[in-house]
PDB file of C-alpha atoms and ligand atoms in Angstrom:
ATOM      1  CA  MET P1040     -18.827   1.330   7.526  1.00  0.00           C
ATOM      2  CA  THR P1041     -21.601   2.304   5.490  1.00  0.00           C
ATOM      3  CA  GLU P1042     -24.863   0.784   5.456  1.00  0.00           C
ATOM      4  CA  GLY P1043     -24.856  -1.798   1.967  1.00  0.00           C
ATOM      5  CA  TYR P1044     -21.247  -2.149   1.991  1.00  0.00           C
ATOM      6  CA  ILE P1045     -19.631  -5.307   0.709  1.00  0.00           C
ATOM      7  CA  LYS P1046     -17.780  -6.913   3.371  1.00  0.00           C
ATOM      8  CA  PHE P1047     -14.028  -7.469   2.366  1.00  0.00           C
ATOM      9  CA  GLN P1048     -13.277 -11.185   1.347  1.00  0.00           C
ATOM     10  CA  CYS P1049     -10.100 -12.894   1.432  1.00  0.00           C
ATOM     11  CA  ASN P1050      -9.738 -16.162  -0.243  1.00  0.00           C
ATOM     12  CA  TRP P1051      -6.434 -17.128   1.235  1.00  0.00           C
ATOM     13  CA  GLU P1052      -4.486 -20.371   0.425  1.00  0.00           C
ATOM     14  CA  ALA P1053      -2.386 -20.707   3.775  1.00  0.00           C
ATOM     15  CA  GLU P1054       0.829 -22.297   2.273  1.00  0.00           C
ATOM     16  CA  GLU P1055       4.179 -21.164   2.235  1.00  0.00           C
ATOM     17  CA  ILE P1056       5.410 -19.141  -0.939  1.00  0.00           C
ATOM     18  CA  HIS P1057       9.214 -18.841  -2.141  1.00  0.00           C
ATOM     19  CA  PHE P1058      10.292 -15.882  -3.796  1.00  0.00           C
ATOM     20  CA  PRO P1059      14.100 -14.874  -4.604  1.00  0.00           C
ATOM     21  CA  GLU P1060      16.019 -13.863  -1.430  1.00  0.00           C
ATOM     22  CA  GLU P1061      17.393 -10.702  -3.566  1.00  0.00           C
ATOM     23  CA  LEU P1062      13.554  -9.582  -3.899  1.00  0.00           C
ATOM     24  CA  PHE P1063      12.896 -10.244  -0.306  1.00  0.00           C
ATOM     25  CA  LEU P1064      15.849  -8.279   0.598  1.00  0.00           C
ATOM     26  CA  SER P1065      14.711  -5.326  -1.241  1.00  0.00           C
ATOM     27  CA  LEU P1066      11.593  -5.394   0.039  1.00  0.00           C
ATOM     28  CA  GLU P1067      12.716  -5.082   3.526  1.00  0.00           C
ATOM     29  CA  LYS P1068      15.315  -2.412   2.762  1.00  0.00           C
ATOM     30  CA  GLU P1069      12.651  -0.154   1.742  1.00  0.00           C
ATOM     31  CA  ARG P1070      10.156  -1.414   4.183  1.00  0.00           C
ATOM     32  CA  SER P1071      12.705  -0.706   7.119  1.00  0.00           C
ATOM     33  CA  MET P1072      13.392   2.754   5.942  1.00  0.00           C
ATOM     34  CA  LEU P1073       9.515   3.439   6.044  1.00  0.00           C
ATOM     35  CA  TYR P1074       8.955   1.816   9.401  1.00  0.00           C
ATOM     36  CA  GLN P1075      11.866   3.685  10.907  1.00  0.00           C
ATOM     37  CA  LEU P1076      10.157   6.709   9.961  1.00  0.00           C
ATOM     38  CA  SER P1077       7.016   5.535  11.529  1.00  0.00           C
ATOM     39  CA  LEU P1078       5.137   5.261   8.192  1.00  0.00           C
ATOM     40  CA  ILE P1079       4.679   1.801   8.491  1.00  0.00           C
ATOM     41  CA  GLY P1080       4.076   0.801  12.087  1.00  0.00           C
ATOM     42  CA  MET P1081       1.237   0.068  14.508  1.00  0.00           C
ATOM     43  CA  TYR P1082      -1.209   2.054  16.571  1.00  0.00           C
ATOM     44  CA  PRO P1083      -1.458   1.840  20.382  1.00  0.00           C
ATOM     45  CA  ASP P1084      -4.400   0.077  20.102  1.00  0.00           C
ATOM     46  CA  GLY P1085      -2.549  -2.936  18.304  1.00  0.00           C
ATOM     47  CA  ILE P1086      -3.736  -2.278  14.733  1.00  0.00           C
ATOM     48  CA  GLY P1087      -0.895  -1.987  12.219  1.00  0.00           C
ATOM     49  CA  PHE P1088      -0.836   0.239   9.365  1.00  0.00           C
ATOM     50  CA  GLY P1089       0.923   0.484   5.738  1.00  0.00           C
ATOM     51  CA  ASN P1090       2.172  -1.825   3.332  1.00  0.00           C
ATOM     52  CA  ILE P1091       4.171  -2.291   0.364  1.00  0.00           C
ATOM     53  CA  SER P1092       4.251  -4.443  -2.818  1.00  0.00           C
ATOM     54  CA  VAL P1093       5.799  -5.035  -5.853  1.00  0.00           C
ATOM     55  CA  ARG P1094       4.397  -6.438  -8.853  1.00  0.00           C
ATOM     56  CA  THR P1095       5.436 -10.142  -9.705  1.00  0.00           C
ATOM     57  CA  GLU P1096       4.612 -12.215 -12.901  1.00  0.00           C
ATOM     58  CA  GLY P1097       1.588 -13.491 -14.372  1.00  0.00           C
ATOM     59  CA  GLY P1098      -0.240 -10.349 -12.729  1.00  0.00           C
ATOM     60  CA  SER P1099       0.279 -11.276  -9.272  1.00  0.00           C
ATOM     61  CA  PHE P1100       1.979  -8.760  -6.788  1.00  0.00           C
ATOM     62  CA  LEU P1101       3.705  -9.657  -3.602  1.00  0.00           C
ATOM     63  CA  ILE P1102       2.756  -7.676  -0.575  1.00  0.00           C
ATOM     64  CA  THR P1103       3.332  -7.327   3.179  1.00  0.00           C
ATOM     65  CA  GLY P1104       1.030  -9.474   5.182  1.00  0.00           C
ATOM     66  CA  SER P1105      -1.798  -8.249   7.354  1.00  0.00           C
ATOM     67  CA  ALA P1106      -0.818  -7.247  10.976  1.00  0.00           C
ATOM     68  CA  THR P1107       2.505  -7.350  10.452  1.00  0.00           C
ATOM     69  CA  GLY P1108       3.001  -3.395  10.755  1.00  0.00           C
ATOM     70  CA  GLN P1109       4.491  -3.893  14.444  1.00  0.00           C
ATOM     71  CA  PHE P1110       7.403  -5.861  13.430  1.00  0.00           C
ATOM     72  CA  PRO P1111      10.857  -3.676  12.713  1.00  0.00           C
ATOM     73  CA  THR P1112      11.723  -6.578  10.040  1.00  0.00           C
ATOM     74  CA  LEU P1113      10.226  -9.216   8.772  1.00  0.00           C
ATOM     75  CA  ASN P1114      10.785 -12.847   7.018  1.00  0.00           C
ATOM     76  CA  GLN P1115       9.346 -14.407   4.072  1.00  0.00           C
ATOM     77  CA  SER P1116       6.582 -15.421   6.073  1.00  0.00           C
ATOM     78  CA  HIS P1117       5.356 -12.073   6.399  1.00  0.00           C
ATOM     79  CA  TYR P1118       4.637 -11.691   2.777  1.00  0.00           C
ATOM     80  CA  SER P1119       1.536 -12.767   0.612  1.00  0.00           C
ATOM     81  CA  MET P1120       1.017 -13.126  -2.850  1.00  0.00           C
ATOM     82  CA  VAL P1121      -1.986 -11.653  -4.376  1.00  0.00           C
ATOM     83  CA  SER P1122      -2.950 -13.471  -7.622  1.00  0.00           C
ATOM     84  CA  GLU P1123      -6.622 -12.119  -8.077  1.00  0.00           C
ATOM     85  CA  SER P1124      -8.371  -9.236  -6.857  1.00  0.00           C
ATOM     86  CA  ASP P1125     -12.006  -8.224  -7.885  1.00  0.00           C
ATOM     87  CA  PHE P1126     -13.229  -4.624  -6.948  1.00  0.00           C
ATOM     88  CA  GLU P1127     -17.131  -5.083  -7.712  1.00  0.00           C
ATOM     89  CA  HIS P1128     -17.203  -8.093  -4.974  1.00  0.00           C
ATOM     90  CA  ASN P1129     -14.755  -6.563  -2.903  1.00  0.00           C
ATOM     91  CA  SER P1130     -12.379 -10.064  -2.922  1.00  0.00           C
ATOM     92  CA  ILE P1131      -9.096 -11.067  -3.413  1.00  0.00           C
ATOM     93  CA  SER P1132      -7.405 -13.986  -3.953  1.00  0.00           C
ATOM     94  CA  CYS P1133      -3.725 -14.631  -2.075  1.00  0.00           C
ATOM     95  CA  LYS P1134      -1.209 -16.982  -0.992  1.00  0.00           C
ATOM     96  CA  GLY P1135       1.131 -17.408   1.753  1.00  0.00           C
ATOM     97  CA  LEU P1136       1.562 -18.107   5.527  1.00  0.00           C
ATOM     98  CA  THR P1137       0.282 -14.873   6.246  1.00  0.00           C
ATOM     99  CA  LYS P1138      -3.161 -13.230   4.374  1.00  0.00           C
ATOM    100  CA  ALA P1139      -2.885 -10.106   2.572  1.00  0.00           C
ATOM    101  CA  SER P1140      -5.233  -7.174   3.927  1.00  0.00           C
ATOM    102  CA  ALA P1141      -8.247  -5.401   2.711  1.00  0.00           C
ATOM    103  CA  GLU P1142      -5.711  -2.525   1.496  1.00  0.00           C
ATOM    104  CA  SER P1143      -4.247  -4.999  -1.117  1.00  0.00           C
ATOM    105  CA  LEU P1144      -7.212  -3.780  -3.479  1.00  0.00           C
ATOM    106  CA  THR P1145      -5.634  -0.455  -3.458  1.00  0.00           C
ATOM    107  CA  HIS P1146      -2.499  -1.853  -4.363  1.00  0.00           C
ATOM    108  CA  ALA P1147      -4.075  -3.627  -7.359  1.00  0.00           C
ATOM    109  CA  ALA P1148      -5.917  -0.814  -8.477  1.00  0.00           C
ATOM    110  CA  VAL P1149      -2.751   0.978  -9.240  1.00  0.00           C
ATOM    111  CA  TYR P1150      -1.116  -2.096 -10.960  1.00  0.00           C
ATOM    112  CA  LYS P1151      -4.429  -2.350 -13.249  1.00  0.00           C
ATOM    113  CA  ALA P1152      -4.627   1.303 -13.828  1.00  0.00           C
ATOM    114  CA  LEU P1153      -0.547   1.576 -15.089  1.00  0.00           C
ATOM    115  CA  SER P1154       1.265  -1.326 -16.657  1.00  0.00           C
ATOM    116  CA  GLU P1155       4.559   0.587 -15.815  1.00  0.00           C
ATOM    117  CA  VAL P1156       4.150   0.471 -12.360  1.00  0.00           C
ATOM    118  CA  GLY P1157       6.207  -2.006 -10.771  1.00  0.00           C
ATOM    119  CA  ALA P1158       5.697  -1.314  -6.985  1.00  0.00           C
ATOM    120  CA  VAL P1159       3.277   0.489  -4.593  1.00  0.00           C
ATOM    121  CA  VAL P1160       3.806   2.040  -1.204  1.00  0.00           C
ATOM    122  CA  HIS P1161       0.990   2.902   1.321  1.00  0.00           C
ATOM    123  CA  VAL P1162       1.606   4.694   4.578  1.00  0.00           C
ATOM    124  CA  HIS P1163      -0.139   6.530   7.344  1.00  0.00           C
ATOM    125  CA  CYS P1164       1.343   9.972   8.230  1.00  0.00           C
ATOM    126  CA  LEU P1165      -1.226  12.149  10.082  1.00  0.00           C
ATOM    127  CA  TRP P1166       0.913  15.378   9.319  1.00  0.00           C
ATOM    128  CA  LEU P1167       2.024  14.853   5.982  1.00  0.00           C
ATOM    129  CA  TRP P1168      -1.526  13.512   4.890  1.00  0.00           C
ATOM    130  CA  GLU P1169      -3.125  16.792   6.211  1.00  0.00           C
ATOM    131  CA  LYS P1170      -0.372  18.934   4.263  1.00  0.00           C
ATOM    132  CA  LEU P1171      -0.940  17.125   1.002  1.00  0.00           C
ATOM    133  CA  LEU P1172      -4.766  16.652   1.068  1.00  0.00           C
ATOM    134  CA  ASN P1173      -6.070  18.111  -2.086  1.00  0.00           C
ATOM    135  CA  ASN P1174      -2.777  19.576  -3.201  1.00  0.00           C
ATOM    136  CA  TYR P1175      -1.696  16.341  -4.688  1.00  0.00           C
ATOM    137  CA  PRO P1176      -4.569  13.837  -6.604  1.00  0.00           C
ATOM    138  CA  THR P1177      -6.694  13.268  -4.180  1.00  0.00           C
ATOM    139  CA  THR P1178      -9.825  10.814  -4.076  1.00  0.00           C
ATOM    140  CA  SER P1179     -12.925  11.864  -2.593  1.00  0.00           C
ATOM    141  CA  GLY P1180     -13.542  12.478   1.116  1.00  0.00           C
ATOM    142  CA  GLU P1181     -16.435  10.434   0.576  1.00  0.00           C
ATOM    143  CA  ILE P1182     -15.364   7.215  -0.200  1.00  0.00           C
ATOM    144  CA  GLU P1183     -14.096   5.106   2.681  1.00  0.00           C
ATOM    145  CA  TYR P1184     -11.102   2.841   2.607  1.00  0.00           C
ATOM    146  CA  GLY P1185     -11.613  -0.778   2.121  1.00  0.00           C
ATOM    147  CA  THR P1186     -14.843  -0.388  -0.243  1.00  0.00           C
ATOM    148  CA  PRO P1187     -14.985  -1.037  -4.074  1.00  0.00           C
ATOM    149  CA  GLU P1188     -15.354   2.531  -4.417  1.00  0.00           C
ATOM    150  CA  MET P1189     -12.060   3.440  -3.085  1.00  0.00           C
ATOM    151  CA  ALA P1190     -10.402   0.879  -5.364  1.00  0.00           C
ATOM    152  CA  LEU P1191     -12.036   2.310  -8.342  1.00  0.00           C
ATOM    153  CA  ALA P1192     -11.544   5.371  -7.781  1.00  0.00           C
ATOM    154  CA  VAL P1193      -7.689   4.934  -6.831  1.00  0.00           C
ATOM    155  CA  GLN P1194      -7.743   2.933 -10.514  1.00  0.00           C
ATOM    156  CA  SER P1195      -8.917   5.740 -12.286  1.00  0.00           C
ATOM    157  CA  LEU P1196      -7.216   8.778 -10.602  1.00  0.00           C
ATOM    158  CA  ALA P1197      -3.914   6.900 -11.317  1.00  0.00           C
ATOM    159  CA  ALA P1198      -4.678   6.302 -14.782  1.00  0.00           C
ATOM    160  CA  LYS P1199      -5.486   9.557 -15.265  1.00  0.00           C
ATOM    161  CA  MET P1200      -1.735  10.666 -13.742  1.00  0.00           C
ATOM    162  CA  GLY P1201       0.028   8.527 -15.599  1.00  0.00           C
ATOM    163  CA  MET P1202       3.727   8.092 -14.897  1.00  0.00           C
ATOM    164  CA  SER P1203       5.740  11.535 -13.776  1.00  0.00           C
ATOM    165  CA  ASP P1204       8.214  12.699 -11.076  1.00  0.00           C
ATOM    166  CA  GLU P1205       5.790  12.485  -8.434  1.00  0.00           C
ATOM    167  CA  ASN P1206       3.454   9.618  -8.287  1.00  0.00           C
ATOM    168  CA  ILE P1207       1.524  10.407  -5.042  1.00  0.00           C
ATOM    169  CA  ILE P1208      -2.417   9.825  -4.432  1.00  0.00           C
ATOM    170  CA  ILE P1209      -3.836  11.136  -1.334  1.00  0.00           C
ATOM    171  CA  MET P1210      -6.670   9.119   0.224  1.00  0.00           C
ATOM    172  CA  GLY P1211      -9.258  11.512   0.951  1.00  0.00           C
ATOM    173  CA  GLY P1212     -11.871   9.250   2.832  1.00  0.00           C
ATOM    174  CA  HIS P1213      -8.815   7.441   4.312  1.00  0.00           C
ATOM    175  CA  ARG P1214      -7.460   9.912   7.053  1.00  0.00           C
ATOM    176  CA  GLU P1215      -3.417   9.596   7.008  1.00  0.00           C
ATOM    177  CA  GLY P1216      -3.454   7.439   3.980  1.00  0.00           C
ATOM    178  CA  ILE P1217      -0.996   8.026   1.168  1.00  0.00           C
ATOM    179  CA  LEU P1218       0.035   6.269  -1.986  1.00  0.00           C
ATOM    180  CA  ALA P1219       3.237   6.341  -3.906  1.00  0.00           C
ATOM    181  CA  PHE P1220       3.815   4.214  -6.719  1.00  0.00           C
ATOM    182  CA  GLY P1221       6.842   3.841  -9.111  1.00  0.00           C
ATOM    183  CA  LYS P1222       8.844   1.939 -11.651  1.00  0.00           C
ATOM    184  CA  ASN P1223      10.241  -0.109  -8.759  1.00  0.00           C
ATOM    185  CA  LEU P1224      10.322  -0.269  -5.043  1.00  0.00           C
ATOM    186  CA  GLU P1225      13.119   2.360  -4.988  1.00  0.00           C
ATOM    187  CA  GLU P1226      11.464   4.592  -7.136  1.00  0.00           C
ATOM    188  CA  ALA P1227       8.199   4.086  -5.186  1.00  0.00           C
ATOM    189  CA  THR P1228       9.933   4.776  -1.545  1.00  0.00           C
ATOM    190  CA  LEU P1229      11.702   7.656  -2.742  1.00  0.00           C
ATOM    191  CA  GLN P1230       8.262   9.417  -3.282  1.00  0.00           C
ATOM    192  CA  ILE P1231       7.435   9.115  -0.014  1.00  0.00           C
ATOM    193  CA  ILE P1232      10.462   9.812   1.899  1.00  0.00           C
ATOM    194  CA  ASN P1233      11.443  13.077  -0.534  1.00  0.00           C
ATOM    195  CA  LEU P1234       7.587  14.248   0.540  1.00  0.00           C
ATOM    196  CA  TYR P1235       8.217  13.298   4.120  1.00  0.00           C
ATOM    197  CA  ASN P1236      11.527  15.643   4.119  1.00  0.00           C
ATOM    198  CA  ARG P1237      10.170  18.317   2.322  1.00  0.00           C
ATOM    199  CA  TYR P1238       7.529  19.240   4.582  1.00  0.00           C
ATOM    200  CA  ARG P1239       8.877  17.820   7.698  1.00  0.00           C
ATOM    201  CA  ASN P1240      10.060  21.313   9.066  1.00  0.00           C
ATOM    202  CA  ASP P1241       6.934  23.383   7.710  1.00  0.00           C
TER     203      ASP P1241
HETATM  204 ZN1   ZN R2034      -4.307   2.329   5.117  1.00  0.00          ZN
END
């Protein structure tokens, strides 16, 4: 990380959260499609990647927790509720038996930018990222993952884009990182799956 970088701070309340079973099943359905395509998963070094979130009441959102990438299926304890995010101080407040990752800030950025967004999906895929880089709205290559600048860049890009048929942001300085958003989870996931299928055989 760049010198002077503000370390990510997670104000975590390690307490069980409950959310509707229907919402859980819908998150699991979308997540498992992404997992099967290895768009969410774990690198050989044990680091997990990819996360999905859905907007909930009161300005909060529910997101797959930190270090859950390796699991084919999750249970409710693997999710975290993010209630606050502060880009300037690179911090979030969350609650759940699993804490939310630094990437939650990027999700928060999209929700802040566009009130119509109901869900955000973040995946990693090198070949797709390389194909889409600078062909879709792309954040500057100078801006690194996990920095306040990335959250601010995503927020301003999303605000500029608005909602369209293809709500995709390529994270230029986060190699492999792709974001999709939509009115709901199905729509956000479909954005990624469609791109994956369209470019797979190129
Ligand atoms: Zn990422």
